[in-house]
Coordinates of C-alpha atoms in Angstrom, one line a residue:
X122 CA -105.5 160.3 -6.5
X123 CA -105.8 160.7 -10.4
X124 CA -103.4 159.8 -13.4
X125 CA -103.1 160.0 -16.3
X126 CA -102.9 156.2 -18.4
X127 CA -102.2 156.1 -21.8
X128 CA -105.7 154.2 -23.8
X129 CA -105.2 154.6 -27.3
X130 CA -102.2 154.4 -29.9
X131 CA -102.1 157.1 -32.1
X132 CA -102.6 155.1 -35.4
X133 CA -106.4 153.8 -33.7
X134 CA -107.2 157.4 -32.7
X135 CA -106.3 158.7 -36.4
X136 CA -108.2 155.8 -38.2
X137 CA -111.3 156.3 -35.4
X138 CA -111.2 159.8 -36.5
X139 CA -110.8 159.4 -40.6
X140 CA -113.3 156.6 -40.7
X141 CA -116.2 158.5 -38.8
X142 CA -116.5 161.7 -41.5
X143 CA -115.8 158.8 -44.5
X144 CA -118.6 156.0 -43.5
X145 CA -121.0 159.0 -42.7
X146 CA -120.7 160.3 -46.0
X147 CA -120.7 156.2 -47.6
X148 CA -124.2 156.3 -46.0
X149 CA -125.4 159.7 -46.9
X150 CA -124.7 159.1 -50.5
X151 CA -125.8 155.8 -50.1
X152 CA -129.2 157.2 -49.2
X153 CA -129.2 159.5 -52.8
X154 CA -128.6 156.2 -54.4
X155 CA -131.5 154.5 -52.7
X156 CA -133.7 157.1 -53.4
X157 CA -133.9 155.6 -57.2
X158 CA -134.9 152.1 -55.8
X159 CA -136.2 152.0 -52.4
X160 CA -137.0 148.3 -52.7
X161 CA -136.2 147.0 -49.3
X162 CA -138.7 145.7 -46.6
X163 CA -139.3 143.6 -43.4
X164 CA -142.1 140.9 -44.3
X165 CA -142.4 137.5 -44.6
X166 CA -143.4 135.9 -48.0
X167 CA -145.8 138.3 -50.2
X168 CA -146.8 140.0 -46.7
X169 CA -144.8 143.5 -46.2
X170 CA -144.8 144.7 -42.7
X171 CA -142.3 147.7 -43.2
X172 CA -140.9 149.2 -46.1
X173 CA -137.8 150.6 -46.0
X174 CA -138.4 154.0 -47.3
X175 CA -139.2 157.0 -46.6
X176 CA -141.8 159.8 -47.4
X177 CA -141.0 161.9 -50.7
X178 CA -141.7 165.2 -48.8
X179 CA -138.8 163.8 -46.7
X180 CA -136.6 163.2 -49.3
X181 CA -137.5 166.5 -50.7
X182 CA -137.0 168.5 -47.3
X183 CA -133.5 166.6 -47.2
X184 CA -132.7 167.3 -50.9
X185 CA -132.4 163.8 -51.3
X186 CA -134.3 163.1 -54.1
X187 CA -132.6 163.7 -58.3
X188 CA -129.6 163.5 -57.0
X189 CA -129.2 159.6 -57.8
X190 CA -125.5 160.6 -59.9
X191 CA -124.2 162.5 -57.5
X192 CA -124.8 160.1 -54.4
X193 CA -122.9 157.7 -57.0
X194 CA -119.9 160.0 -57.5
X195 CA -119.6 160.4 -53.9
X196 CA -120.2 156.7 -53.0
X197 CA -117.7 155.3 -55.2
X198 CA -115.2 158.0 -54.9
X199 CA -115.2 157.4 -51.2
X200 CA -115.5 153.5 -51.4
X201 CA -112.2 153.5 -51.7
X202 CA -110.9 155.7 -48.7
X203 CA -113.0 153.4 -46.6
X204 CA -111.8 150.1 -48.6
X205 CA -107.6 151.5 -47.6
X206 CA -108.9 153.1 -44.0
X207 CA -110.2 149.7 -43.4
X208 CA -107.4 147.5 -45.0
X209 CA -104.9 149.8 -42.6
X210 CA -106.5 149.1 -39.8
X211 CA -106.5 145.6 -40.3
X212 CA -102.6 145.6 -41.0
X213 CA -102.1 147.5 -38.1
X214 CA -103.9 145.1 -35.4
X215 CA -102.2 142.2 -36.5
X216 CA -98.6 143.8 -36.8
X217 CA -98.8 145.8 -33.2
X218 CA -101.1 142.7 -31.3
X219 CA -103.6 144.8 -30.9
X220 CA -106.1 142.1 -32.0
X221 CA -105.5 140.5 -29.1
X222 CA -107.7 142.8 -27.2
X223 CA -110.5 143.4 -30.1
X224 CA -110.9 139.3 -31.0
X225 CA -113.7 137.8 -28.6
X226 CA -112.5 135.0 -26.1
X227 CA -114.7 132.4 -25.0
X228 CA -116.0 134.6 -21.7
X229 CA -116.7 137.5 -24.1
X230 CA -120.2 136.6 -24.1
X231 CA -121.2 136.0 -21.0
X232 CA -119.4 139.2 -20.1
X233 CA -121.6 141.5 -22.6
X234 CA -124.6 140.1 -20.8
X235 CA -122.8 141.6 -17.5
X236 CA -122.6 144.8 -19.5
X237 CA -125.9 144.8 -20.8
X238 CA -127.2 143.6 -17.2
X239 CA -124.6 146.8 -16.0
X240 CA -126.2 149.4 -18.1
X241 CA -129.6 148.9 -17.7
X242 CA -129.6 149.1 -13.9
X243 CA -129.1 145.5 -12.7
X244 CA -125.5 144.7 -11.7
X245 CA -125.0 147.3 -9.4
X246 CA -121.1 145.7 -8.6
X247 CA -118.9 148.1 -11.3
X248 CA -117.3 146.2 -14.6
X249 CA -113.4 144.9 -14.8
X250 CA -111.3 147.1 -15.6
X251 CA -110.1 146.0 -18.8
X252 CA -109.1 148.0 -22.3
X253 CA -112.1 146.6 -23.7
X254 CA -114.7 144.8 -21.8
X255 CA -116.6 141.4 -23.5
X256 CA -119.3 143.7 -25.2
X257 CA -117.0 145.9 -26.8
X258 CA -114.8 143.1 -28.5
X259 CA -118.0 141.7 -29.9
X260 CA -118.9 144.6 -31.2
X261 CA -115.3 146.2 -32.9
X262 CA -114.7 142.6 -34.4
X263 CA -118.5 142.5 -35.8
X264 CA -118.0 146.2 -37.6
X265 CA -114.8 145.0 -39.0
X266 CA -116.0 141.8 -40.3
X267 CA -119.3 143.9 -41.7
X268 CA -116.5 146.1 -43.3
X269 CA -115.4 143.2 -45.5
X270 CA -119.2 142.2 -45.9
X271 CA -119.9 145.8 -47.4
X272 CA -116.7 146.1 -49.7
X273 CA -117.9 142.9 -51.1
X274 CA -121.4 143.2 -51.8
X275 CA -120.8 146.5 -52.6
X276 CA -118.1 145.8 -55.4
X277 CA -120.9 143.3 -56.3
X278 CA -123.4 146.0 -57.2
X279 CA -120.7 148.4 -58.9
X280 CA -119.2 145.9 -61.5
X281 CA -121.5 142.7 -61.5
X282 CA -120.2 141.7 -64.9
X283 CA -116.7 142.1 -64.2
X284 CA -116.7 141.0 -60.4
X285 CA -119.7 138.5 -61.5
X286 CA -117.9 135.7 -59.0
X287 CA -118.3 138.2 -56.2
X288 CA -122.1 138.5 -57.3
X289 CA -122.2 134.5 -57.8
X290 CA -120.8 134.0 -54.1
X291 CA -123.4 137.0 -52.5
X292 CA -126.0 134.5 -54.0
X293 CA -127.1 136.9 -56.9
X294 CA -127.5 141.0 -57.4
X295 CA -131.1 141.4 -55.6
X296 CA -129.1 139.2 -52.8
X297 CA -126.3 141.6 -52.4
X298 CA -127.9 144.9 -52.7
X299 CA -129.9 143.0 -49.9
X300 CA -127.4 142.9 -47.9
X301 CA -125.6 146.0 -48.9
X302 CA -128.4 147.6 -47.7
X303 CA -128.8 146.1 -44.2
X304 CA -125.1 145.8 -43.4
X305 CA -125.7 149.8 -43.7
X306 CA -128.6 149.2 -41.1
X307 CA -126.4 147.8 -38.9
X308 CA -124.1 151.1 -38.9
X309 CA -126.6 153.4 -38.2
X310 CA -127.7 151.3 -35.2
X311 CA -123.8 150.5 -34.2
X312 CA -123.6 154.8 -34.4
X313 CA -126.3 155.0 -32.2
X314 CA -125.6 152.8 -29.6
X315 CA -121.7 153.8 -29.8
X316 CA -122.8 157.7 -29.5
X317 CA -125.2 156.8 -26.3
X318 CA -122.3 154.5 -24.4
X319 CA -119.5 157.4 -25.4
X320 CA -121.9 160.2 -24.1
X321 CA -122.7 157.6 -20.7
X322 CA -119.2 156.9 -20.0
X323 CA -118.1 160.7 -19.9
X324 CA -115.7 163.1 -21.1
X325 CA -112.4 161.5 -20.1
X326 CA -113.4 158.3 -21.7
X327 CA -113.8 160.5 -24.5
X328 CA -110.9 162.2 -24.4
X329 CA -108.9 159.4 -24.4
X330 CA -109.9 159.1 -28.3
X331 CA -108.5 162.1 -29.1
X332 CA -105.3 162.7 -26.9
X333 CA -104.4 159.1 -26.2
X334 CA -104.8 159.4 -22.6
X335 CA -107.3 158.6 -19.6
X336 CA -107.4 159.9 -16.5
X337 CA -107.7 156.9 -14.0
X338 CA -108.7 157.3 -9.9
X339 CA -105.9 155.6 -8.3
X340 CA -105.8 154.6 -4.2
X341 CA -102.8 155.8 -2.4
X342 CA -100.4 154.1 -0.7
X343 CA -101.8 155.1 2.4
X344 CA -105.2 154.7 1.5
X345 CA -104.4 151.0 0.0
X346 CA -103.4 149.8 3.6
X347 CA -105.9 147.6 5.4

């Protein structure tokens, strides 16, 4: 038998949805900026083993490149619909309790190894049911604390003689583009990997982010009987 449970308060599903369109277009315009300065790099020392940047005929194909002012009008006029978004949100965990299902516990841990050990094949025994399992906290308390990491670096870099304590603390402005740079990294990757578990999970798991509600397989009475 199937019902219907309700998943997800209205004010997450409405922040899920407004912070999706607003931190795509924070990286997109992001890239235009980086386009100027494409500095970054994996290496060790003097010794580069990647550098972050790509071809010019990409840039080109993607109308990336000369367009350094405009990726900053949109960056900074956006900046601040994520900065309120995120602030929101925040509020809004702490006054309902909802952070007491998104703040890891001390078997958070070892149950995102289950998870991992789930999805790859080898637990073949299905996952508690819970709102959100061990994996999942880690990962919705790390995007909020790389939220704060980004508004501050990034505040950094826009005003580094006004906000030059925010610079001081980031441990320079090289250091905070740094990791301005690789906190956006870490998006892209969370997108991914959130995009591939959404799309493995199914429709009903999605469509609890957008009406609220999950259909759950439920035994009968009868079938509940030893």
């Amino acid at each position: 038998m199937k019902r219907l449970e309700k998943k997800h308060p209205l004010f997450t599903r409405w922040n899920h949805w407004v912070n999706f369109p607003v931190l795509t277009v924070m990286i997109c315009s992001g890239l235009l900026i980086y386009w100027a300065d494409d500095v970054q790099r994996i290496g060790l020392g003097s010794v580069t083993l990647v550098h972050m940047k790509l071809p010019d005929n990409v840039y080109e194909a993607l109308h990336m490149n000369q367009r350094l002012a405009a990726g900053m009008a949109w960056h900074f006029a956006f900046m601040w619909l994520f900065a309120l978004n995120g602030a929101l949100y925040v509020l809004y965990t702490l006054i309902s309790g909802e952070w007491r299902n998104l703040i890891p516990t001390r078997r958070s841990f070892s149950d995102a190894i289950e998870v991992v050990k789930h999805d790859l094949g080898i637990r073949k025994q299905p996952l508690p049911a819970t709102k959100y399992n061990g994996a999942q906290r880690i990962a919705y308390s790390s995007i909020i604390l790389m939220g704060i990491g980004s508004l501050i670096t990034g505040l950094a870099i826009y005003k580094p003689v006004q906000l030059s304590l925010l610079v001081t603390l980031c441990g320079g402005f090289p250091a905070a583009r740094f990791l301005h740079f690789w906190l956006t990294m870490g998006y892209i990757a969370f997108f991914v990997v959130h995009i591939v578990q959404v799309a493995r999970a199914g429709w009903s798991n999605f469509r609890g982010m957008v009406t609220g509600y999950e259909v759950a397989n439920v035994e009968s009475a009868e079938g509940s009987r030893p």
